[in-house]
Coordinates of C-alpha atoms and ligand atoms in Angstrom, one line a residue:
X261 CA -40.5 28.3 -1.5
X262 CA -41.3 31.8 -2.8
X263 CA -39.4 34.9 -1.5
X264 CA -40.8 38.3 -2.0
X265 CA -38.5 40.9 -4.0
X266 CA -37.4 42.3 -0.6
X267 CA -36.6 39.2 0.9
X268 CA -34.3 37.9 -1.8
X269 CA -32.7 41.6 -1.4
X270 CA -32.4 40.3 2.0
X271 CA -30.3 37.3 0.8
X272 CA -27.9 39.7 -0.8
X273 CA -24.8 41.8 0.4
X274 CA -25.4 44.5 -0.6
X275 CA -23.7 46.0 -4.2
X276 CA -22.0 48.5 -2.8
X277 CA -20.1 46.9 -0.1
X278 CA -17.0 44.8 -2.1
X279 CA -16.6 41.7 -1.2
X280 CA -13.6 40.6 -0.3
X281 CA -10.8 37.3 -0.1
X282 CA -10.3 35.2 2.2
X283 CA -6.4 35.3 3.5
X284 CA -4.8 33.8 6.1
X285 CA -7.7 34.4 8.4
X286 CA -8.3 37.7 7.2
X287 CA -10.9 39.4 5.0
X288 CA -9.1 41.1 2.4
X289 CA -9.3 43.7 -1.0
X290 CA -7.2 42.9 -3.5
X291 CA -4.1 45.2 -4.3
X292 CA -5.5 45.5 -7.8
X293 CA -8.1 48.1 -6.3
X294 CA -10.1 46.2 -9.3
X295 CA -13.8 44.9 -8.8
X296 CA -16.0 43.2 -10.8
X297 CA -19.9 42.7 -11.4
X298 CA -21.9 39.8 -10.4
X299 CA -24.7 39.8 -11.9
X300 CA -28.1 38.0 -12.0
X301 CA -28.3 36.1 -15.3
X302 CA -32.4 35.7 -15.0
X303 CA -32.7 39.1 -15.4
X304 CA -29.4 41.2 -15.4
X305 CA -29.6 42.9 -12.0
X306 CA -26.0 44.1 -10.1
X307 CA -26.4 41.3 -7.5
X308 CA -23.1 41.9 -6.0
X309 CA -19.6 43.8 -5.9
X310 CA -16.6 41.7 -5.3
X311 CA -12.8 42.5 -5.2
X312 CA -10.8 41.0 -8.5
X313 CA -7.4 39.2 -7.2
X314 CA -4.0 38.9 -9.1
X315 CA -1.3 36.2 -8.6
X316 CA 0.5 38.6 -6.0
X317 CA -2.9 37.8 -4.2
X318 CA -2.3 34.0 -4.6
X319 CA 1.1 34.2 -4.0
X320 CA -0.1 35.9 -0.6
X321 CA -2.6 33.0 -0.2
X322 CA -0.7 30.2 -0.9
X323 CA 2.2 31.3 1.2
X324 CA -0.3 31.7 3.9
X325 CA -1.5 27.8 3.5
X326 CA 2.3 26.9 3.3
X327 CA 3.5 28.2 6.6
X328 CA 0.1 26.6 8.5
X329 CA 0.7 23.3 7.0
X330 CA 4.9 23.1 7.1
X331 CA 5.6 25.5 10.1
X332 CA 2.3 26.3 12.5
X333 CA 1.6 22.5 12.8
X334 CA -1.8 21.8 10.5
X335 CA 0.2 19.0 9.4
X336 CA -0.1 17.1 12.4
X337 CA -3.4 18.3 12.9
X338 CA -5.6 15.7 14.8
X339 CA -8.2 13.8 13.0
X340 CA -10.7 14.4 15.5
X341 CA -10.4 18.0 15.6
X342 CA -10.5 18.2 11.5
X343 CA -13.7 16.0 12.0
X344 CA -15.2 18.5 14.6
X345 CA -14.5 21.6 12.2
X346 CA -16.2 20.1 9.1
X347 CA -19.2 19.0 11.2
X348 CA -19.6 22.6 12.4
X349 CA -19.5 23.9 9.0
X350 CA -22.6 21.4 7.9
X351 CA -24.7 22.3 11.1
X352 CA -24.5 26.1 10.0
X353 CA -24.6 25.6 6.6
X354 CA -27.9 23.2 7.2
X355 CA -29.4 26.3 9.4
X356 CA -28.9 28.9 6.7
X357 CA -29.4 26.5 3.9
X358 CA -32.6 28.3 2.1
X359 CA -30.4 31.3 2.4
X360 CA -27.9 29.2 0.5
X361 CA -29.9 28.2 -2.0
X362 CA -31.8 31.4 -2.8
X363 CA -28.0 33.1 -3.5
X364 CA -26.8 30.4 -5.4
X365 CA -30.0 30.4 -8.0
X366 CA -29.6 34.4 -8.2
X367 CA -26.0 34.1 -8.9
X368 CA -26.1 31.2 -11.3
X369 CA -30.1 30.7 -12.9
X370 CA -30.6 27.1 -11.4
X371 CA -34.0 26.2 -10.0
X372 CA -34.4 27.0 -6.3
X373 CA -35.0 23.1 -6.1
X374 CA -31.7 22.6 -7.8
X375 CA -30.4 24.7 -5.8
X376 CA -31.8 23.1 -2.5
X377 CA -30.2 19.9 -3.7
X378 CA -27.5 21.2 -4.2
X379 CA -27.1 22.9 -0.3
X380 CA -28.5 19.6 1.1
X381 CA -25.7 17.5 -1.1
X382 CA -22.9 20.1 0.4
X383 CA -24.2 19.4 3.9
X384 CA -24.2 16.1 3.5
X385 CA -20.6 16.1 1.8
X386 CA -19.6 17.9 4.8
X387 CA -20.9 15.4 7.2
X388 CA -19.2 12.3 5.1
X389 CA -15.6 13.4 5.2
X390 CA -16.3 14.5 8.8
X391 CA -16.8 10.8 9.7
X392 CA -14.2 9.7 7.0
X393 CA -11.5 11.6 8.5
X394 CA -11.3 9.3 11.6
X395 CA -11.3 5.7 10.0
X396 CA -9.0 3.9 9.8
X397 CA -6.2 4.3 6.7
X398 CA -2.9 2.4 6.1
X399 CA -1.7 -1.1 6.3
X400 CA 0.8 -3.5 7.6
X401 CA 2.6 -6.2 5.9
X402 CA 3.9 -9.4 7.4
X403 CA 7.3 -9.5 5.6
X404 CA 10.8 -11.3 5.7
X405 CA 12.9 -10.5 8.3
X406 CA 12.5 -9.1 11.7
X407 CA 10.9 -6.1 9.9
X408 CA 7.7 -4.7 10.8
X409 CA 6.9 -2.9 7.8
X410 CA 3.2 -0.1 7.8
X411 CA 2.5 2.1 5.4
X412 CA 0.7 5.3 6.7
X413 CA -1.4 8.3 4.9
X414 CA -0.4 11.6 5.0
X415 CA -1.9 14.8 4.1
X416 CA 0.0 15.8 1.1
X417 CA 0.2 19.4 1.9
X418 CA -0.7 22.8 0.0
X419 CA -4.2 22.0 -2.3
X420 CA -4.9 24.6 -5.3
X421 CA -8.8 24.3 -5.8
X422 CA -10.2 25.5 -8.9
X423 CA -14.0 25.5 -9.7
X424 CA -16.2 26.4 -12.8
X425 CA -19.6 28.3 -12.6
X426 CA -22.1 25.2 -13.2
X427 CA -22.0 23.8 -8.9
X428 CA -20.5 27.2 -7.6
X429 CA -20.9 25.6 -3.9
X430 CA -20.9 22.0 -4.2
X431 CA -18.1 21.9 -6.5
X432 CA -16.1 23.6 -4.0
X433 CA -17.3 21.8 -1.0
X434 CA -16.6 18.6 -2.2
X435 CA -13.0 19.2 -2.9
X436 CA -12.7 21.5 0.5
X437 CA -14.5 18.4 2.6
X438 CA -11.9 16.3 1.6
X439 CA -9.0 18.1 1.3
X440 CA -9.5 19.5 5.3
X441 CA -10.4 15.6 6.2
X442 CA -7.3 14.4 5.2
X443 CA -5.4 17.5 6.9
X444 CA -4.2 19.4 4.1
X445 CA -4.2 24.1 3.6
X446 CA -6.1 24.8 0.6
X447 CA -6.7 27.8 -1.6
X448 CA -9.8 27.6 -3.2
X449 CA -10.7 29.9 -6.3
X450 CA -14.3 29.8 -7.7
X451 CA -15.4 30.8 -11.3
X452 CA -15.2 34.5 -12.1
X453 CA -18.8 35.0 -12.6
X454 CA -20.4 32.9 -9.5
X455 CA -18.4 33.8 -6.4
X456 CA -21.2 34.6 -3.8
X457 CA -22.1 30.9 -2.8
X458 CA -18.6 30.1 -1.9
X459 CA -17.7 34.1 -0.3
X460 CA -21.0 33.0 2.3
X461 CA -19.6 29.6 2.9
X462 CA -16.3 31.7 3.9
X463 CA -18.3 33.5 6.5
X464 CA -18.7 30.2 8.3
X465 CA -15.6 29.1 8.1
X466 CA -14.6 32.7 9.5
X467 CA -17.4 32.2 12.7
X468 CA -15.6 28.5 13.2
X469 CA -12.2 29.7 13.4
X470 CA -9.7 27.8 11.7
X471 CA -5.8 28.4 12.5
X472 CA -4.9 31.2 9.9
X473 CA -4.4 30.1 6.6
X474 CA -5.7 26.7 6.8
X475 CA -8.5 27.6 4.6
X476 CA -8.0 30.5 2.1
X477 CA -10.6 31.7 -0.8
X478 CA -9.3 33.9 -3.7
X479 CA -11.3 35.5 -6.1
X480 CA -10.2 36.4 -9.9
X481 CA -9.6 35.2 -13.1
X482 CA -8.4 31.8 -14.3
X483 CA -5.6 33.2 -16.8
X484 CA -3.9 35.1 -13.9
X485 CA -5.3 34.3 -10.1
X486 CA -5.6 29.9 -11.0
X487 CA -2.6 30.0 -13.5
X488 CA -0.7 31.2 -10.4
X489 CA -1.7 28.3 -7.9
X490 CA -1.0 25.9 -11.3
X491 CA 2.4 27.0 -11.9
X492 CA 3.8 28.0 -8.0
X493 CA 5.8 25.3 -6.8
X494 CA 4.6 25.8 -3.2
X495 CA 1.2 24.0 -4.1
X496 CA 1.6 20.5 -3.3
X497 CA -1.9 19.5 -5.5
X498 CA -4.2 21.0 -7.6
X499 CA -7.7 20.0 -7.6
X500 CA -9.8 21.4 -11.2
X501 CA -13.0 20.9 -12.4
X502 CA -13.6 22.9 -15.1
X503 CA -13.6 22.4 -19.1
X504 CA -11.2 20.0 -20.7
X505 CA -9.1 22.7 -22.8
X506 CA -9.1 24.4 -19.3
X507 CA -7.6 21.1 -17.8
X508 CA -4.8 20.5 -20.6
X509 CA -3.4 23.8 -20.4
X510 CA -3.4 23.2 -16.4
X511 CA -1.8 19.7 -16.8
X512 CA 1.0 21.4 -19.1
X513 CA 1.5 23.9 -16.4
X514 CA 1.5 21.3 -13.6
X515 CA 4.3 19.5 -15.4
X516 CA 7.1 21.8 -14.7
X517 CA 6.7 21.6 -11.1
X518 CA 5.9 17.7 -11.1
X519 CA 2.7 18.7 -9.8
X520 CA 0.2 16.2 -8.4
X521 CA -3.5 17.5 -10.6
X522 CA -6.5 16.0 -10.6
X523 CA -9.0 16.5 -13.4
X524 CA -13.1 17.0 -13.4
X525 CA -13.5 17.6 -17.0
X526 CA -16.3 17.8 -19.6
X527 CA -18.2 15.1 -21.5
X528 CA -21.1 14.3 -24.0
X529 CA -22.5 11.4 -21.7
X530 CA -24.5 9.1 -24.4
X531 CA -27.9 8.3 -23.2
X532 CA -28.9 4.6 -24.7
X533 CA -32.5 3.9 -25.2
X534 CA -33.4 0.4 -26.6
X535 CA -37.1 -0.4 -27.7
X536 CA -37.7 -2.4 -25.0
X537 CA -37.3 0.3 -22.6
X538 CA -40.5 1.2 -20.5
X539 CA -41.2 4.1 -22.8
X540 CA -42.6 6.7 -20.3
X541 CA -39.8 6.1 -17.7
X542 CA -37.2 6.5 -20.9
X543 CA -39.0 10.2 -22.2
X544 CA -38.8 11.3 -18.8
X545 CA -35.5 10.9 -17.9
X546 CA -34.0 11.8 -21.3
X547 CA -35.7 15.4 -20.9
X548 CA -33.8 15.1 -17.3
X549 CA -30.8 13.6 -18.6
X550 CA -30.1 16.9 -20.8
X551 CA -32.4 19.6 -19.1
X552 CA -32.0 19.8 -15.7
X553 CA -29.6 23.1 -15.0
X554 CA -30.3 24.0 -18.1
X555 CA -27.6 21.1 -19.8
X556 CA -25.3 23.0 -17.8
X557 CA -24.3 19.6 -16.5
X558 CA -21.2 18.0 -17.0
X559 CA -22.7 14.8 -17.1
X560 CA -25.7 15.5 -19.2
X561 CA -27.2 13.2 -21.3
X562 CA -26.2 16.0 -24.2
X563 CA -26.6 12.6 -27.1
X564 CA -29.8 10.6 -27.1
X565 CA -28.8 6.8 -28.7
X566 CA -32.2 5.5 -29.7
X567 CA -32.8 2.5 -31.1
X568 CA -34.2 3.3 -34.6
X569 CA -37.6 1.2 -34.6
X570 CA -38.7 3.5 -31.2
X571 CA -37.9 6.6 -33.4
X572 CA -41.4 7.5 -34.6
X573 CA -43.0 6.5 -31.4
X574 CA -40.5 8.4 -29.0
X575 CA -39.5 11.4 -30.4
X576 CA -42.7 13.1 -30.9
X577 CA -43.5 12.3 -27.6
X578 CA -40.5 14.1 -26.4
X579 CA -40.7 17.1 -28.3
X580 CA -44.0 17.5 -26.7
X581 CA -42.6 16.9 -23.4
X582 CA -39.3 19.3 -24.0
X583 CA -42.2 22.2 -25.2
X584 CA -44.0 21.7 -22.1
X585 CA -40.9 22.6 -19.5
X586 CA -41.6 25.3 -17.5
X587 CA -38.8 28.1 -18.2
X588 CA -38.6 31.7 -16.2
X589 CA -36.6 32.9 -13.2
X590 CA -35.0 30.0 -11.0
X591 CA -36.9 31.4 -7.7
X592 CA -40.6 31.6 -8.7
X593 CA -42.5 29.1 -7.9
X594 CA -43.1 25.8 -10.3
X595 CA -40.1 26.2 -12.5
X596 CA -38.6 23.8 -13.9
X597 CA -35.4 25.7 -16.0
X598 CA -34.0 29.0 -15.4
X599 CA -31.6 30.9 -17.8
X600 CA -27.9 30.4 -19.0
X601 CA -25.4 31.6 -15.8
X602 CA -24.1 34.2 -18.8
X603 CA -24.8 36.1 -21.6
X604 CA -21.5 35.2 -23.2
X605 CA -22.0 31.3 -22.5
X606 CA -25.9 32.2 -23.8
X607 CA -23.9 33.4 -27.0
X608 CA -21.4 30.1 -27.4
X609 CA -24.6 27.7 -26.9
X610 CA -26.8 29.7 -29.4
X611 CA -23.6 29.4 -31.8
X612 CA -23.7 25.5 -31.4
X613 CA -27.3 25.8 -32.3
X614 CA -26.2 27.7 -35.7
X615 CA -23.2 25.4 -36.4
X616 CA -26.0 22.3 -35.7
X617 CA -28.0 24.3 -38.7
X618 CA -25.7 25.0 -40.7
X619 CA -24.4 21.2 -40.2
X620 CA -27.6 19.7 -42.0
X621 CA -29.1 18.7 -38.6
X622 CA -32.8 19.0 -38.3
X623 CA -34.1 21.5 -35.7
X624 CA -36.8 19.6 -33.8
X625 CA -37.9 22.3 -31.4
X626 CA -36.3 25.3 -29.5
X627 CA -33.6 26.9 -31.2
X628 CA -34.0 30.4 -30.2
X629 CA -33.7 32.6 -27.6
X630 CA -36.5 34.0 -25.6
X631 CA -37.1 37.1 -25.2
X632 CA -40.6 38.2 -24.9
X633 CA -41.3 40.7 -22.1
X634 CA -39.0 40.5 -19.2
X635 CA -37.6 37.0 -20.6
X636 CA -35.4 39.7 -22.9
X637 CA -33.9 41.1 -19.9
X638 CA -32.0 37.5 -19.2
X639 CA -30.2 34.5 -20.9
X640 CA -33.2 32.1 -21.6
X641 CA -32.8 29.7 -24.4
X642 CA -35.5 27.1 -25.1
X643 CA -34.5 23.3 -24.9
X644 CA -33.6 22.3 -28.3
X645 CA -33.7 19.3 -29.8
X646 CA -32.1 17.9 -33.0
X647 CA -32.7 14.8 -35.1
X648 CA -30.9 13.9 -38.5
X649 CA -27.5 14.1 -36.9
X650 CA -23.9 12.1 -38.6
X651 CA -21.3 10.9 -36.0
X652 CA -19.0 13.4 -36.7
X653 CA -20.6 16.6 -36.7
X654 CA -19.8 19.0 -34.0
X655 CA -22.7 19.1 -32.0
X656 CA -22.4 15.2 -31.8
X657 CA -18.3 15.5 -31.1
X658 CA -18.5 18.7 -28.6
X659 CA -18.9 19.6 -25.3
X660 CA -22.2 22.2 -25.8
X661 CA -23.1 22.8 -21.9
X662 CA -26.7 24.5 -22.9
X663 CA -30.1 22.8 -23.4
X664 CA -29.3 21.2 -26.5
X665 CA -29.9 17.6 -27.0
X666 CA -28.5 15.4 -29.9
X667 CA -30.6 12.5 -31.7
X668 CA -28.8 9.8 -32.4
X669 CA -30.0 6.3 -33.8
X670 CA -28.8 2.1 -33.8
X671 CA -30.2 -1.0 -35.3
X672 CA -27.7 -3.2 -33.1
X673 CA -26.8 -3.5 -29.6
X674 CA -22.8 -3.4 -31.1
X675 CA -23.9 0.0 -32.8
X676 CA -24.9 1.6 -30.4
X677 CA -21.9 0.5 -28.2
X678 CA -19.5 2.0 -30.9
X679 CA -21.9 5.5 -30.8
X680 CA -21.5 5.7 -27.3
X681 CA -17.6 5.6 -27.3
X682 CA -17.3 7.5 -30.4
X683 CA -16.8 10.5 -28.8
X684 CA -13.2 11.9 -26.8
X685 CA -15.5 12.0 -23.6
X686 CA -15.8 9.3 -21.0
X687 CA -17.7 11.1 -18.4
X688 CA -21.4 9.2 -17.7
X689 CA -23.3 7.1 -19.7
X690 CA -27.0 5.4 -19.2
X691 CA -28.9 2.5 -20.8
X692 CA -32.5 1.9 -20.5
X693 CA -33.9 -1.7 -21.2
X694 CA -36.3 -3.9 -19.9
X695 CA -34.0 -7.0 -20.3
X696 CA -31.6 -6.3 -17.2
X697 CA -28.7 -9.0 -18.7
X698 CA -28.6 -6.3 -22.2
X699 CA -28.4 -3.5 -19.7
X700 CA -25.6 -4.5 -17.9
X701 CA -23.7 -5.7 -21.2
X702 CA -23.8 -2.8 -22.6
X703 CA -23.0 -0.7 -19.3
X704 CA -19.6 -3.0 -19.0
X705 CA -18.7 -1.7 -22.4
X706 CA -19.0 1.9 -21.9
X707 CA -16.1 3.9 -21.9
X708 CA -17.2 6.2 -18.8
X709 CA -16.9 6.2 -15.0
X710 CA -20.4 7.5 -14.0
X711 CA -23.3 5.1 -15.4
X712 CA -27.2 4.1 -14.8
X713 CA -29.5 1.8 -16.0
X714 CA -33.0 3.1 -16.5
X715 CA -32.0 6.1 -15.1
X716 CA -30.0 9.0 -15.3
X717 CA -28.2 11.7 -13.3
X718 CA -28.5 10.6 -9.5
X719 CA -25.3 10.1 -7.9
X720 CA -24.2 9.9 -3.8
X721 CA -21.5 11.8 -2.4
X722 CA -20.3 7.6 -1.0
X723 CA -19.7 6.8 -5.1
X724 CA -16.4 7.8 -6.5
X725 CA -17.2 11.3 -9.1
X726 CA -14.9 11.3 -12.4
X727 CA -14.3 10.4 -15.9
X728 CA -12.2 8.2 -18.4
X729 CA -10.7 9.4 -21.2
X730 CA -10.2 13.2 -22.0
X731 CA -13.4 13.3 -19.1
X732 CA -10.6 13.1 -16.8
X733 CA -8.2 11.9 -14.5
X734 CA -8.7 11.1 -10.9
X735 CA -12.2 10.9 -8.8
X736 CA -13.7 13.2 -6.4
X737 CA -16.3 11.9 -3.8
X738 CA -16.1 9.0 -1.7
X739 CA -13.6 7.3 -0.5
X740 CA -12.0 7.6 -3.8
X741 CA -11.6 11.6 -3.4
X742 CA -10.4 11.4 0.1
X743 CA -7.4 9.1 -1.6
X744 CA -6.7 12.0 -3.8
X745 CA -5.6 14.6 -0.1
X746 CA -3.4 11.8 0.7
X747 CA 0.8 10.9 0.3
X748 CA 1.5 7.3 1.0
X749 CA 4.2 6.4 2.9
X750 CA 6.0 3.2 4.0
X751 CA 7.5 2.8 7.4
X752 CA 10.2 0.1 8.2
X753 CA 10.9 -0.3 11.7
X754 CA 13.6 -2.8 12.7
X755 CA 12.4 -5.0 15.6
X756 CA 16.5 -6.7 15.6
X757 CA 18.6 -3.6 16.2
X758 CA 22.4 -4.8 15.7
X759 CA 24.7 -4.4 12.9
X760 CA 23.1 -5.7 9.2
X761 CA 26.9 -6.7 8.7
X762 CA 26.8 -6.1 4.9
X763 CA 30.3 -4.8 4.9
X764 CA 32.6 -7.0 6.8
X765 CA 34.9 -4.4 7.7
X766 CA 34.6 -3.3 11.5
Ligands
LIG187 P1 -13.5 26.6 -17.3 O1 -12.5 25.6 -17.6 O2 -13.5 27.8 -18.2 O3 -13.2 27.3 -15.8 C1 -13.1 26.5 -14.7 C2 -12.2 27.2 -13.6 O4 -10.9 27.2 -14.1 C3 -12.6 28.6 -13.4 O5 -12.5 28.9 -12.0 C4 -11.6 29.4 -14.2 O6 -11.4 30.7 -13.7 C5 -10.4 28.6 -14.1 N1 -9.4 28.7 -15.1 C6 -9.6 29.1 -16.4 N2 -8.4 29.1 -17.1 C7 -7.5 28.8 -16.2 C8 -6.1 28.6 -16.3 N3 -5.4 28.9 -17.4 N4 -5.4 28.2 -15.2 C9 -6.0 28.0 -14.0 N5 -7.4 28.1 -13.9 C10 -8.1 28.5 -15.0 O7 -14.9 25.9 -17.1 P2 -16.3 26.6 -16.9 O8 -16.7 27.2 -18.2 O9 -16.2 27.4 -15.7 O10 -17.1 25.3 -16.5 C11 -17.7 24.5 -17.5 C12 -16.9 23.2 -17.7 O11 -16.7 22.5 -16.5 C13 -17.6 22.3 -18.6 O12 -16.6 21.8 -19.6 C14 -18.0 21.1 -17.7 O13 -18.1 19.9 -18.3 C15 -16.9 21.2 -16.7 N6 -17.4 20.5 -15.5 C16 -16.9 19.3 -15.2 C17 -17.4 18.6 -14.0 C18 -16.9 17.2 -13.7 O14 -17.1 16.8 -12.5 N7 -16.3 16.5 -14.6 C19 -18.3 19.2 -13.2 C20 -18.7 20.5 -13.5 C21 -18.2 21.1 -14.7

């Protein structure tokens, strides 16, 4: 899975070319006449060119969706033909999906393996809401009267999409899976600094042919571009996943608009290791739990809950482990982590690392950034460990996103129940034990709505995606996040028509 340096030039538009939005079926510059860099975070390369919307932009967009859902008839859009599009979108996608994968890792740092997953997950997403789409939904009721009473599902109209930098194409996909399954427009808006992915995926919707303004893809920033789909009262629903400060403002904004929202939000997902764990199944997937994308995870296992007589034992070994990690550019071969997706985000985790100092934590391994030779050129930061932590320090309490894992250690099964909830998250959660009826005692009381035992991080696109607490509110995947597209509504049909006679009068 190598690429020479003039094939993965190849994969790129090229930088002088702006890319453009995607508008009611139309490719189109923004009137800003504004463009913005995208650049390669392994080594700080101009990757790509792309047009910078503003709300007029949105507005454009989201009027678009409006008039094909209300007026051109995508509301009554068949289920079969829905189906039909979103299976042709995961055959090409599936055809082009190295391509896929090679653009995502230059645009955000992840592993070309990550990335793979990740192309393979979005074909697969594509595929389940394809089949969804045509099962059956709704009920009937056998009720008093002569009253046949059904509820049915609708599509609940104009979907604002908004997606953060970590998943640049799943993310998306997920949400635009669903939301075209269950027949709504959408206006989808990736992260400022990871828009290729999604712009490609575009290009296939484009070759498909979707009535105009079903499907619309606006680039720009958060504070103007996705402020404007949060506050317009033409969007039926918003769909976010993105950091929780990110998702209280948008809930605020929602509010005055009575707003249906649904919120992917950020966590610090406790990872519970008791002694009787199988000890080289536990090391293993703790380095996974907080490593993989460089902890750029939302469900990372950012805290490590060890029980304190496995401390001496485990530790070490996992410090040795964590030095081991392969770390360089996501595309060459045998690498295991790539870089931060940004210098600023680079900056905020390396702050976390200071505040973790500064905190009286003790600095295990990594702490730095790297950069030796070309390493200098992009956002590397070794995976760092710290032990010694308190419950309330900050880089126990807060959302760090970066490859930095937090120790902490129980004596009791209670303890370590009260660590794991002691945080505002509920995202994900794991517990590793050899004694299956502790496992699944201690699951049950975890305050979370993704969790493993002895295991952490896999999770199908069948199983409902989403958090409790400030993690959260609402689920994608599944059948869960095909619920979230959908109105419900209850039809009474009268099977006696003559007068009800209520009033007397004639
Ligand atoms: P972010 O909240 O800064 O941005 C997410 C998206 O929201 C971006 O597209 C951004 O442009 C947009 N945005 C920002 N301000 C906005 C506003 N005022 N109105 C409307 N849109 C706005 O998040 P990020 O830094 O891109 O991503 C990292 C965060 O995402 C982490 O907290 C992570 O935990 C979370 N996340 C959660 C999940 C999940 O499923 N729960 C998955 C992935 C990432």
């Amino acid at each position: 899975m190598i690429l020479e340096t003039a094939d993965i030039k190849s994969v790129l538009t090229s930088s002088n070319t702006t890319q453009k939005m995607y508008i009611n079926g139309e490719w189109v510059l923004s009137e800003s006449n504004q463009t913005s860099n995208i650049v390669n975070p392994a080594n700080g390369e101009l990757i790509g060119t792309v047009t910078v919307g503003t709300e007029e932009d949105a507005k454009k967009a989201i009027e678009a969706a409006r008039k094909a859902f209300y007026e051109n008839g995508w509301m009554n859009s068949r289920a079969r033909d829905r189906s039909e599009l979103l299976l042709q979108i995961s055959n090409k996608l599936e055809e082009r999906k190295e391509e896929f994968a090679y653009l995502e890792t230059l645009n955000n740092g992840k592993t070309l393996r990550e990335s793979l997953g990740d192309v393979e997950d979005a074909v697969n997403q594509l595929r389940y809401y394809a089949g969804l789409a045509t099962k059956p939904h709704g009920q009937t009721f056998d009720v008093p009267d002569d009253i046949q009473a059904m509820v049915v599902r609708e599509p609940i109209g104009v979907v604002g999409i908004i997606v953060p930098w970590n998943y640049p194409l799943v993310m998306a996909n997920q949400k635009i899976a669903a939301a075209i399954a269950a027949g709504c427009s959408i206006v989808v808006k990736p992260a400022e600094i990871t828009p290729l992915s999604l712009i490609r995926l575009f290009e296939i919707i484009d070759e498909i042919g979707f009535p105009p303004g079903v499907v619309n893809l606006v680039l720009g920033s958060g504070r103007k571009v996705g402020a404007e789909l949060v506050s317009n009262p033409n969007v039926d629903k918003i769909s976010f996943t993105g950091g929780t400060d990110t998702g209280i403002k948008l809930m605020k904004s929602a509010a005055d608009t009575v707003k249906k929202i649904s919120l992917e939000l950020g966590g610090k997902s406790p990872n519970i290791v008791f002694a009787d764990a199988d000890f080289d199944t536990a090391v293993d997937y703790a380095l996974y739990a907080i490593f993989a994308n460089q902890g750029q995870v939302c469900s990372a296992g950012s805290r490590l809950l060890l029980e304190e007589s496995l401390y001496e034992k485990f530790v070490p070994e996992l410090v040795r482990r964590a030095k081991m990690i392969k770390i360089g550019p996501g595309w060459n071969d045998g690498i295991e982590m790539g870089p931060l997706v940004s210098e600023a985000h680079m900056n905020t985790v390396l702050n976390y690392i200071e505040i973790g100092k500064n905190e009286g934590a003790t600095l295990l391994c990594g702490g730095n950034r790297m950069i030796e030779g070309d390493f200098g050129k992009g956002y590397f930061v070794e995976p760092t460990i710290f032990g010694d932590t308190t419950p309330d320090m900050r880089i126990v309490q807060e959302e760090i996103f970066g490859p930095v894992l937090a120790i902490q250690t129980f004596k009791t099964e209670k303890e370590a129940i009260e660590l794991a909830n002691g945080t505002a998250f509920g995202l994900a959660g794991a517990v590793f034990s050899q004694d299956g009826a502790k496992a699944q005692r201690v699951i049950r009381q975890l305050r979370a709505g993704i969790t493993w035992i002895n295991t952490y991080h896999p999770t199908f696109n069948e199983a409902p995606w989403g958090g409790y607490k400030q993690s959260g509110i609402g689920r994608d995947l599944g059948t869960y996040g095909f619920e979230e597209y959908l109105e419900t509504k209850q039809i009474n049909i009268n099977l006696k028509v003559e007068p009800s006679g209520f009033f007397e009068g004639q």
